[in-house]
mmCIF file of C-alpha atoms in Angstrom:
data_model
loop_
_atom_site.group_PDB
_atom_site.id
_atom_site.type_symbol
_atom_site.label_atom_id
_atom_site.label_comp_id
_atom_site.label_asym_id
_atom_site.label_seq_id
_atom_site.Cartn_x
_atom_site.Cartn_y
_atom_site.Cartn_z
ATOM 1 C CA MET A 1 20.874 17.424 -53.813
ATOM 2 C CA ALA A 2 23.762 15.016 -54.063
ATOM 3 C CA SER A 3 23.793 14.341 -50.349
ATOM 4 C CA ARG A 4 20.042 13.753 -50.374
ATOM 5 C CA LYS A 5 20.437 11.202 -53.110
ATOM 6 C CA THR A 6 23.054 9.257 -51.190
ATOM 7 C CA SER A 7 20.984 9.230 -48.057
ATOM 8 C CA HIS A 8 18.049 7.938 -50.071
ATOM 9 C CA SER A 9 19.940 4.985 -51.534
ATOM 10 C CA LYS A 10 21.420 4.307 -48.129
ATOM 11 C CA GLN A 11 17.893 4.222 -46.764
ATOM 12 C CA ASP A 12 16.966 1.616 -49.394
ATOM 13 C CA LYS A 13 19.828 -0.608 -48.350
ATOM 14 C CA SER A 14 19.012 -0.416 -44.673
ATOM 15 C CA ASP A 15 15.341 -1.219 -45.224
ATOM 16 C CA LYS A 16 14.485 -4.714 -44.151
ATOM 17 C CA TYR A 17 11.187 -6.509 -44.437
ATOM 18 C CA SER A 18 10.072 -9.036 -41.844
ATOM 19 C CA ILE A 19 7.302 -11.315 -43.042
ATOM 20 C CA LEU A 20 5.147 -12.692 -40.251
ATOM 21 C CA LEU A 21 3.533 -16.024 -41.050
ATOM 22 C CA PRO A 22 1.189 -17.235 -38.342
ATOM 23 C CA THR A 23 0.492 -20.917 -39.045
ATOM 24 C CA TYR A 24 -1.817 -23.600 -37.775
ATOM 25 C CA ASN A 25 -1.834 -26.906 -39.643
ATOM 26 C CA GLU A 26 -0.148 -25.532 -42.750
ATOM 27 C CA ARG A 27 2.301 -28.386 -43.377
ATOM 28 C CA GLU A 28 1.326 -28.535 -47.053
ATOM 29 C CA ASN A 29 1.313 -24.806 -47.678
ATOM 30 C CA LEU A 30 4.255 -23.557 -45.637
ATOM 31 C CA PRO A 31 7.050 -24.862 -47.912
ATOM 32 C CA LEU A 32 5.268 -23.466 -50.938
ATOM 33 C CA ILE A 33 4.705 -20.001 -49.505
ATOM 34 C CA VAL A 34 8.314 -19.885 -48.285
ATOM 35 C CA TRP A 35 9.575 -20.959 -51.697
ATOM 36 C CA LEU A 36 7.547 -18.229 -53.372
ATOM 37 C CA LEU A 37 8.729 -15.611 -50.871
ATOM 38 C CA VAL A 38 12.364 -16.569 -51.437
ATOM 39 C CA LYS A 39 11.816 -16.459 -55.192
ATOM 40 C CA TYR A 40 10.261 -12.999 -55.311
ATOM 41 C CA PHE A 41 12.533 -11.431 -52.711
ATOM 42 C CA GLY A 42 15.499 -12.945 -54.503
ATOM 43 C CA GLU A 43 14.374 -11.417 -57.795
ATOM 44 C CA SER A 44 13.612 -7.987 -56.371
ATOM 45 C CA GLY A 45 16.707 -7.860 -54.160
ATOM 46 C CA TYR A 46 15.087 -6.448 -51.027
ATOM 47 C CA ASN A 47 16.459 -7.499 -47.661
ATOM 48 C CA TYR A 48 14.069 -9.790 -45.789
ATOM 49 C CA GLU A 49 13.423 -12.423 -43.161
ATOM 50 C CA ILE A 50 10.527 -14.835 -42.709
ATOM 51 C CA ILE A 51 9.206 -15.353 -39.200
ATOM 52 C CA VAL A 52 7.085 -18.473 -38.760
ATOM 53 C CA ILE A 53 4.824 -18.365 -35.727
ATOM 54 C CA ASP A 54 3.372 -21.834 -35.383
ATOM 55 C CA ASP A 55 0.699 -22.329 -32.752
ATOM 56 C CA GLY A 56 1.435 -25.930 -31.828
ATOM 57 C CA SER A 57 0.032 -27.459 -35.034
ATOM 58 C CA PRO A 58 -0.631 -31.179 -34.534
ATOM 59 C CA ASP A 59 0.134 -31.881 -38.225
ATOM 60 C CA GLY A 60 3.866 -31.228 -37.885
ATOM 61 C CA THR A 61 4.061 -27.775 -39.458
ATOM 62 C CA LEU A 62 6.945 -26.961 -37.145
ATOM 63 C CA GLU A 63 9.059 -29.908 -38.323
ATOM 64 C CA VAL A 64 8.565 -28.798 -41.911
ATOM 65 C CA ALA A 65 9.549 -25.270 -40.874
ATOM 66 C CA GLU A 66 12.740 -26.622 -39.310
ATOM 67 C CA GLN A 67 13.635 -28.378 -42.549
ATOM 68 C CA LEU A 68 13.039 -25.153 -44.445
ATOM 69 C CA GLN A 69 15.297 -23.351 -42.024
ATOM 70 C CA LYS A 70 18.090 -25.804 -42.857
ATOM 71 C CA ILE A 71 17.552 -25.286 -46.569
ATOM 72 C CA TYR A 72 17.305 -21.496 -46.619
ATOM 73 C CA GLY A 73 19.361 -20.540 -43.578
ATOM 74 C CA GLU A 74 18.686 -19.353 -40.065
ATOM 75 C CA ASP A 75 19.042 -15.721 -41.052
ATOM 76 C CA LYS A 76 16.193 -16.015 -43.540
ATOM 77 C CA ILE A 77 13.775 -18.319 -41.708
ATOM 78 C CA LEU A 78 13.134 -17.660 -38.043
ATOM 79 C CA LEU A 79 10.972 -19.942 -35.930
ATOM 80 C CA ARG A 80 8.962 -18.476 -33.097
ATOM 81 C CA PRO A 81 6.551 -21.250 -32.129
ATOM 82 C CA ARG A 82 3.977 -21.015 -29.397
ATOM 83 C CA ALA A 83 2.564 -23.880 -27.364
ATOM 84 C CA LYS A 84 -1.062 -23.538 -28.354
ATOM 85 C CA LYS A 85 -3.473 -21.657 -30.545
ATOM 86 C CA LEU A 86 -3.747 -18.054 -29.392
ATOM 87 C CA GLY A 87 -5.113 -14.930 -31.044
ATOM 88 C CA LEU A 88 -3.784 -13.321 -34.201
ATOM 89 C CA GLY A 89 -2.964 -10.079 -32.423
ATOM 90 C CA THR A 90 -0.728 -11.807 -29.905
ATOM 91 C CA ALA A 91 0.903 -13.753 -32.759
ATOM 92 C CA TYR A 92 1.928 -10.454 -34.329
ATOM 93 C CA ILE A 93 3.227 -9.126 -31.023
ATOM 94 C CA HIS A 94 5.125 -12.357 -30.433
ATOM 95 C CA GLY A 95 6.609 -12.340 -33.941
ATOM 96 C CA MET A 96 7.512 -8.670 -33.859
ATOM 97 C CA LYS A 97 9.499 -9.031 -30.657
ATOM 98 C CA HIS A 98 12.170 -10.828 -32.654
ATOM 99 C CA ALA A 99 11.749 -9.025 -35.960
ATOM 100 C CA THR A 100 14.831 -7.142 -37.112
ATOM 101 C CA GLY A 101 13.165 -5.444 -40.079
ATOM 102 C CA ASN A 102 11.902 -1.873 -40.001
ATOM 103 C CA PHE A 103 8.906 -2.979 -42.049
ATOM 104 C CA ILE A 104 6.548 -5.829 -41.249
ATOM 105 C CA ILE A 105 4.529 -7.719 -43.826
ATOM 106 C CA ILE A 106 1.618 -9.798 -42.660
ATOM 107 C CA MET A 107 -0.059 -12.368 -44.871
ATOM 108 C CA ASP A 108 -1.846 -15.691 -44.698
ATOM 109 C CA ALA A 109 0.278 -18.800 -45.097
ATOM 110 C CA ASP A 110 -2.419 -20.665 -47.012
ATOM 111 C CA LEU A 111 -1.377 -19.359 -50.469
ATOM 112 C CA SER A 112 -4.427 -17.127 -50.835
ATOM 113 C CA HIS A 113 -1.983 -14.211 -50.746
ATOM 114 C CA HIS A 114 0.633 -14.395 -53.471
ATOM 115 C CA PRO A 115 4.136 -13.081 -52.683
ATOM 116 C CA LYS A 116 4.431 -11.677 -56.214
ATOM 117 C CA PHE A 117 2.549 -8.616 -54.949
ATOM 118 C CA ILE A 118 5.073 -7.813 -52.233
ATOM 119 C CA PRO A 119 7.457 -5.834 -54.499
ATOM 120 C CA GLU A 120 4.419 -3.755 -55.510
ATOM 121 C CA PHE A 121 3.584 -3.163 -51.847
ATOM 122 C CA ILE A 122 7.147 -2.004 -51.222
ATOM 123 C CA GLU A 123 7.171 0.341 -54.222
ATOM 124 C CA LYS A 124 3.813 1.744 -53.190
ATOM 125 C CA GLN A 125 5.071 2.350 -49.672
ATOM 126 C CA LYS A 126 8.145 4.202 -50.954
ATOM 127 C CA GLU A 127 6.066 6.216 -53.411
ATOM 128 C CA GLY A 128 4.063 7.992 -50.711
ATOM 129 C CA ASN A 129 6.033 7.033 -47.592
ATOM 130 C CA TYR A 130 2.808 5.391 -46.402
ATOM 131 C CA ASP A 131 2.503 4.137 -42.848
ATOM 132 C CA LEU A 132 0.732 1.058 -44.102
ATOM 133 C CA VAL A 133 -0.036 -0.470 -47.474
ATOM 134 C CA SER A 134 -3.050 -2.713 -47.741
ATOM 135 C CA GLY A 135 -3.806 -5.250 -50.457
ATOM 136 C CA THR A 136 -7.275 -4.823 -51.892
ATOM 137 C CA ARG A 137 -9.526 -7.301 -53.671
ATOM 138 C CA TYR A 138 -12.064 -4.626 -54.498
ATOM 139 C CA LYS A 139 -10.130 -2.170 -56.667
ATOM 140 C CA GLY A 140 -8.447 -2.074 -60.067
ATOM 141 C CA ASN A 141 -7.208 -5.459 -61.164
ATOM 142 C CA GLY A 142 -7.882 -6.933 -57.754
ATOM 143 C CA GLY A 143 -10.223 -9.881 -57.460
ATOM 144 C CA VAL A 144 -10.897 -13.321 -56.111
ATOM 145 C CA TYR A 145 -10.757 -16.887 -57.299
ATOM 146 C CA GLY A 146 -12.919 -19.742 -56.091
ATOM 147 C CA TRP A 147 -15.845 -17.747 -54.723
ATOM 148 C CA ASP A 148 -19.416 -18.572 -55.648
ATOM 149 C CA LEU A 149 -22.157 -15.987 -56.081
ATOM 150 C CA ARG A 150 -23.313 -16.251 -52.471
ATOM 151 C CA ARG A 151 -19.845 -15.525 -51.178
ATOM 152 C CA LYS A 152 -19.423 -12.577 -53.529
ATOM 153 C CA VAL A 153 -22.761 -11.074 -52.531
ATOM 154 C CA ILE A 154 -21.983 -11.395 -48.815
ATOM 155 C CA SER A 155 -18.514 -9.945 -49.297
ATOM 156 C CA ARG A 156 -19.625 -6.989 -51.407
ATOM 157 C CA GLY A 157 -22.652 -6.364 -49.206
ATOM 158 C CA ALA A 158 -20.648 -6.417 -45.989
ATOM 159 C CA ASN A 159 -18.028 -4.183 -47.564
ATOM 160 C CA PHE A 160 -20.638 -1.668 -48.732
ATOM 161 C CA LEU A 161 -22.315 -1.582 -45.327
ATOM 162 C CA THR A 162 -18.975 -1.030 -43.642
ATOM 163 C CA GLN A 163 -18.009 1.731 -46.068
ATOM 164 C CA VAL A 164 -21.289 3.529 -45.377
ATOM 165 C CA LEU A 165 -21.141 3.209 -41.609
ATOM 166 C CA LEU A 166 -17.434 3.704 -40.917
ATOM 167 C CA ARG A 167 -16.063 5.612 -43.955
ATOM 168 C CA PRO A 168 -12.654 4.092 -43.269
ATOM 169 C CA GLY A 169 -10.805 5.434 -46.308
ATOM 170 C CA ALA A 170 -9.660 2.002 -47.476
ATOM 171 C CA SER A 171 -11.461 -0.335 -49.829
ATOM 172 C CA ASP A 172 -10.542 -3.729 -48.363
ATOM 173 C CA LEU A 173 -11.040 -3.868 -44.620
ATOM 174 C CA THR A 174 -11.099 -7.554 -43.847
ATOM 175 C CA GLY A 175 -8.108 -8.488 -45.986
ATOM 176 C CA SER A 176 -4.989 -9.522 -44.128
ATOM 177 C CA PHE A 177 -2.250 -8.931 -46.708
ATOM 178 C CA ARG A 178 -0.562 -5.764 -45.560
ATOM 179 C CA LEU A 179 2.751 -3.992 -45.099
ATOM 180 C CA TYR A 180 3.300 -1.855 -42.015
ATOM 181 C CA LYS A 181 6.053 0.338 -40.691
ATOM 182 C CA LYS A 182 7.127 -1.589 -37.638
ATOM 183 C CA GLU A 183 6.311 1.112 -35.101
ATOM 184 C CA VAL A 184 2.903 1.617 -36.718
ATOM 185 C CA LEU A 185 1.988 -2.048 -36.402
ATOM 186 C CA GLU A 186 3.188 -2.026 -32.805
ATOM 187 C CA SER A 187 1.001 0.897 -31.854
ATOM 188 C CA LEU A 188 -2.017 -0.531 -33.716
ATOM 189 C CA VAL A 189 -1.773 -4.035 -32.319
ATOM 190 C CA GLU A 190 -1.705 -2.604 -28.826
ATOM 191 C CA ARG A 191 -5.039 -0.903 -29.406
ATOM 192 C CA CYS A 192 -6.905 -3.646 -31.230
ATOM 193 C CA VAL A 193 -8.937 -6.152 -29.286
ATOM 194 C CA SER A 194 -11.152 -7.844 -31.892
ATOM 195 C CA LYS A 195 -10.849 -11.387 -33.214
ATOM 196 C CA GLY A 196 -10.991 -12.942 -36.647
ATOM 197 C CA TYR A 197 -12.142 -10.877 -39.617
ATOM 198 C CA VAL A 198 -12.923 -7.958 -37.377
ATOM 199 C CA PHE A 199 -9.310 -7.749 -36.179
ATOM 200 C CA GLN A 200 -8.079 -6.716 -39.641
ATOM 201 C CA MET A 201 -10.955 -4.280 -39.935
ATOM 202 C CA GLU A 202 -10.209 -2.740 -36.562
ATOM 203 C CA MET A 203 -6.541 -2.348 -37.500
ATOM 204 C CA ILE A 204 -7.324 -0.221 -40.540
ATOM 205 C CA VAL A 205 -10.112 1.752 -38.878
ATOM 206 C CA ARG A 206 -7.839 2.619 -35.961
ATOM 207 C CA ALA A 207 -5.085 3.489 -38.412
ATOM 208 C CA ARG A 208 -7.350 6.130 -39.882
ATOM 209 C CA GLN A 209 -8.304 7.333 -36.427
ATOM 210 C CA LEU A 210 -4.629 7.825 -35.574
ATOM 211 C CA ASN A 211 -4.062 9.679 -38.866
ATOM 212 C CA TYR A 212 -1.764 7.060 -40.341
ATOM 213 C CA THR A 213 -1.566 7.143 -44.122
ATOM 214 C CA VAL A 214 -2.824 4.153 -46.073
ATOM 215 C CA GLY A 215 -1.765 3.086 -49.574
ATOM 216 C CA GLU A 216 -3.536 0.374 -51.531
ATOM 217 C CA VAL A 217 -2.384 -2.257 -54.015
ATOM 218 C CA PRO A 218 -4.873 -4.416 -55.953
ATOM 219 C CA ILE A 219 -4.337 -8.125 -55.303
ATOM 220 C CA SER A 220 -5.844 -11.328 -56.578
ATOM 221 C CA PHE A 221 -7.063 -13.504 -53.758
ATOM 222 C CA VAL A 222 -6.951 -17.210 -54.596
ATOM 223 C CA ASP A 223 -9.036 -19.003 -52.020
ATOM 224 C CA ARG A 224 -7.352 -21.828 -50.131
ATOM 225 C CA VAL A 225 -5.812 -24.429 -52.382
ATOM 226 C CA TYR A 226 -5.364 -26.981 -49.606
ATOM 227 C CA GLY A 227 -7.769 -27.108 -46.713
ATOM 228 C CA GLU A 228 -11.200 -25.632 -46.230
ATOM 229 C CA SER A 229 -12.127 -21.998 -46.262
ATOM 230 C CA LYS A 230 -15.242 -21.203 -44.383
ATOM 231 C CA LEU A 231 -17.816 -18.461 -44.241
ATOM 232 C CA GLY A 232 -20.721 -19.640 -42.121
ATOM 233 C CA GLY A 233 -23.343 -18.111 -39.904
ATOM 234 C CA ASN A 234 -20.884 -17.737 -37.036
ATOM 235 C CA GLU A 235 -18.488 -15.634 -39.087
ATOM 236 C CA ILE A 236 -21.313 -13.384 -40.217
ATOM 237 C CA VAL A 237 -22.662 -12.899 -36.691
ATOM 238 C CA SER A 238 -19.244 -12.032 -35.297
ATOM 239 C CA PHE A 239 -18.624 -9.678 -38.213
ATOM 240 C CA VAL A 240 -21.854 -7.791 -37.514
ATOM 241 C CA LYS A 241 -21.050 -7.612 -33.801
ATOM 242 C CA GLY A 242 -17.595 -6.281 -34.579
ATOM 243 C CA LEU A 243 -18.959 -3.738 -37.009
ATOM 244 C CA ILE A 244 -21.410 -2.420 -34.416
ATOM 245 C CA THR A 245 -18.660 -2.246 -31.803
ATOM 246 C CA LEU A 246 -16.408 -0.250 -34.116
ATOM 247 C CA PHE A 247 -19.329 1.950 -35.131
ATOM 248 C CA ALA A 248 -20.003 2.859 -31.505
ATOM 249 C CA THR A 249 -16.407 3.195 -30.339
ATOM 250 C CA THR A 250 -14.342 4.737 -33.139
ATOM 251 C CA MET B 1 -16.547 11.922 -32.060
ATOM 252 C CA THR B 2 -17.486 8.328 -32.758
ATOM 253 C CA LYS B 3 -19.177 7.302 -35.982
ATOM 254 C CA LEU B 4 -22.322 6.594 -33.987
ATOM 255 C CA LEU B 5 -22.433 10.166 -32.675
ATOM 256 C CA GLU B 6 -21.730 11.545 -36.152
ATOM 257 C CA TRP B 7 -24.692 9.612 -37.471
ATOM 258 C CA LEU B 8 -26.974 10.647 -34.624
ATOM 259 C CA PHE B 9 -25.950 14.263 -35.154
ATOM 260 C CA GLY B 10 -26.596 14.079 -38.898
ATOM 261 C CA VAL B 11 -29.935 12.303 -38.539
ATOM 262 C CA SER B 12 -31.224 14.678 -35.891
ATOM 263 C CA LEU B 13 -30.151 17.691 -37.967
ATOM 264 C CA VAL B 14 -32.019 16.450 -41.031
ATOM 265 C CA GLY B 15 -34.915 15.335 -38.807
ATOM 266 C CA SER B 16 -35.341 18.758 -37.228
ATOM 267 C CA VAL B 17 -35.211 20.578 -40.564
ATOM 268 C CA TRP B 18 -37.837 18.140 -41.815
ATOM 269 C CA ALA B 19 -40.050 18.696 -38.749
ATOM 270 C CA LEU B 20 -39.662 22.475 -39.003
ATOM 271 C CA VAL B 21 -40.854 22.540 -42.582
ATOM 272 C CA SER B 22 -43.482 19.792 -42.374
ATOM 273 C CA PHE B 23 -45.235 21.088 -39.289
ATOM 274 C CA ASP B 24 -44.220 24.727 -39.663
ATOM 275 C CA LEU B 25 -42.973 24.774 -36.095
ATOM 276 C CA LEU B 26 -41.646 28.333 -36.334
ATOM 277 C CA ASP B 27 -44.919 29.734 -37.736
ATOM 278 C CA LEU B 28 -43.226 31.003 -40.876
ATOM 279 C CA SER B 29 -46.484 30.439 -42.722
ATOM 280 C CA LEU B 30 -44.723 28.492 -45.483
ATOM 281 C CA PRO B 31 -46.736 27.764 -48.619
ATOM 282 C CA GLN B 32 -48.697 24.518 -48.491
ATOM 283 C CA THR B 33 -46.582 23.042 -51.365
ATOM 284 C CA TYR B 34 -43.478 23.131 -49.138
ATOM 285 C CA LYS B 35 -45.218 21.022 -46.535
ATOM 286 C CA ASP B 36 -46.581 18.653 -49.150
ATOM 287 C CA VAL B 37 -43.108 18.077 -50.544
ATOM 288 C CA ALA B 38 -41.345 17.824 -47.200
ATOM 289 C CA TRP B 39 -43.787 15.514 -45.456
ATOM 290 C CA PRO B 40 -43.041 12.289 -47.402
ATOM 291 C CA MET B 41 -39.365 13.193 -47.981
ATOM 292 C CA PRO B 42 -37.828 10.789 -45.422
ATOM 293 C CA LEU B 43 -39.552 7.876 -47.115
ATOM 294 C CA TYR B 44 -38.309 8.997 -50.541
ATOM 295 C CA LEU B 45 -34.776 9.349 -49.222
ATOM 296 C CA LEU B 46 -34.903 5.921 -47.632
ATOM 297 C CA VAL B 47 -36.238 4.267 -50.771
ATOM 298 C CA SER B 48 -33.697 5.971 -53.027
ATOM 299 C CA PHE B 49 -30.848 5.072 -50.697
ATOM 300 C CA GLY B 50 -32.072 1.460 -50.720
ATOM 301 C CA CYS B 51 -32.149 1.457 -54.514
ATOM 302 C CA TYR B 52 -28.703 3.026 -54.689
ATOM 303 C CA SER B 53 -27.337 0.397 -52.288
ATOM 304 C CA LEU B 54 -28.855 -2.508 -54.198
ATOM 305 C CA ALA B 55 -27.621 -1.146 -57.509
ATOM 306 C CA THR B 56 -24.106 -0.541 -56.178
ATOM 307 C CA VAL B 57 -23.753 -3.932 -54.536
ATOM 308 C CA GLY B 58 -25.279 -5.649 -57.580
ATOM 309 C CA TYR B 59 -22.920 -3.861 -59.937
ATOM 310 C CA ARG B 60 -19.907 -4.675 -57.782
ATOM 311 C CA VAL B 61 -20.865 -8.340 -57.520
ATOM 312 C CA ALA B 62 -21.307 -8.508 -61.288
ATOM 313 C CA THR B 63 -17.926 -6.866 -61.921
ATOM 314 C CA PHE B 64 -16.009 -8.752 -59.211
ATOM 315 C CA ASN B 65 -12.913 -10.047 -61.025
ATOM 316 C CA ASP B 66 -12.500 -13.794 -61.261
ATOM 317 C CA CYS B 67 -8.778 -14.367 -61.184
ATOM 318 C CA ASP B 68 -8.592 -17.561 -63.215
ATOM 319 C CA GLU B 69 -5.178 -16.617 -64.550
ATOM 320 C CA ALA B 70 -3.805 -16.092 -61.056
ATOM 321 C CA ALA B 71 -5.087 -19.503 -59.954
ATOM 322 C CA LYS B 72 -3.519 -21.188 -62.968
ATOM 323 C CA GLU B 73 -0.197 -19.420 -62.421
ATOM 324 C CA LEU B 74 -0.236 -20.474 -58.774
ATOM 325 C CA GLN B 75 -0.887 -24.113 -59.654
ATOM 326 C CA GLU B 76 2.075 -24.127 -62.023
ATOM 327 C CA GLN B 77 4.307 -22.482 -59.456
ATOM 328 C CA ILE B 78 3.231 -25.023 -56.848
ATOM 329 C CA LYS B 79 4.375 -27.811 -59.136
ATOM 330 C CA GLU B 80 7.679 -26.057 -59.761
ATOM 331 C CA ALA B 81 8.132 -25.382 -56.051
ATOM 332 C CA LYS B 82 7.491 -28.991 -55.073
ATOM 333 C CA GLU B 83 10.072 -30.279 -57.534
ATOM 334 C CA ASP B 84 12.633 -27.714 -56.470
ATOM 335 C CA LEU B 85 12.053 -28.349 -52.759
ATOM 336 C CA LYS B 86 12.368 -32.092 -53.243
ATOM 337 C CA ARG B 87 15.706 -31.495 -54.984
ATOM 338 C CA LYS B 88 16.811 -29.369 -52.048
ATOM 339 C CA GLY B 89 16.024 -32.274 -49.732
ATOM 340 C CA LEU B 90 12.699 -31.361 -48.186
ATOM 341 C CA LYS B 91 10.689 -34.311 -46.948
ATOM 342 C CA MET B 92 6.997 -33.495 -47.168
#
């Protein structure tokens, strides 16, 4: 027993969490999300690094990121910019190439995902040794802020339809606040081809297909503080297309 | 098996049982009441599933948490963060 205990605490110490932050025109939000990450990781004591993947933002996000790197140190903030806007999947691949953590956390840099939930993600992961832990807006104390009735109806309706058709075994499919074991994210990203909302959905559906275990943590989703959040006809059409594709192929 | 195939399999299974009973395809000489009940069954199932869906989505929309507290907390933390970052020398 004693030896098992030591190996467990050793495991804790060697665990490192790499946060991937893909950004595009997030000059206002980036310093704030980084500040919050530093605050909550500092308080919880887990080992971490923040990897900023900026896709050539014209608003100077990268310069702000460089300043943050000077403030918080090059071991904590890593910059992996790309020349132009490319897909989310390739951003994860690009970021992961340089990630030194054995766990990867992905989240939006627009403050809709609050870093205060990350310690809960980590505890949840340890609790069941889950391959991935997904934040959920649809369970327990989870919820949203800044959504009107129309948005809520679309979101709940789309979620219900997806649950019926795909039975994915996770309550929030389009959310993008998740913690993955590094090798799990690598194998999933390789397989996923969708874009936008559907990408996150495909990731979790494929995870189920590959028999990865999924844990869930309720989160509050505070819709973009700075900048516009959109849900128009285009998003809905591409969501339906993606859903049909997954329905026929998984 | 893809979800599509699972669905096709399920629907055709239910469909053939329905056809067997409704039209007595195996000549089991089932009582007339069986046929009377079975014949409109698909429509009943469809309507009740529709009602269930509407009720579920409606209930979930009505009980969707509004995280006012979380938004307020975030606003306060943003203020705090901006002050702290300015002190640390960040030029926004």
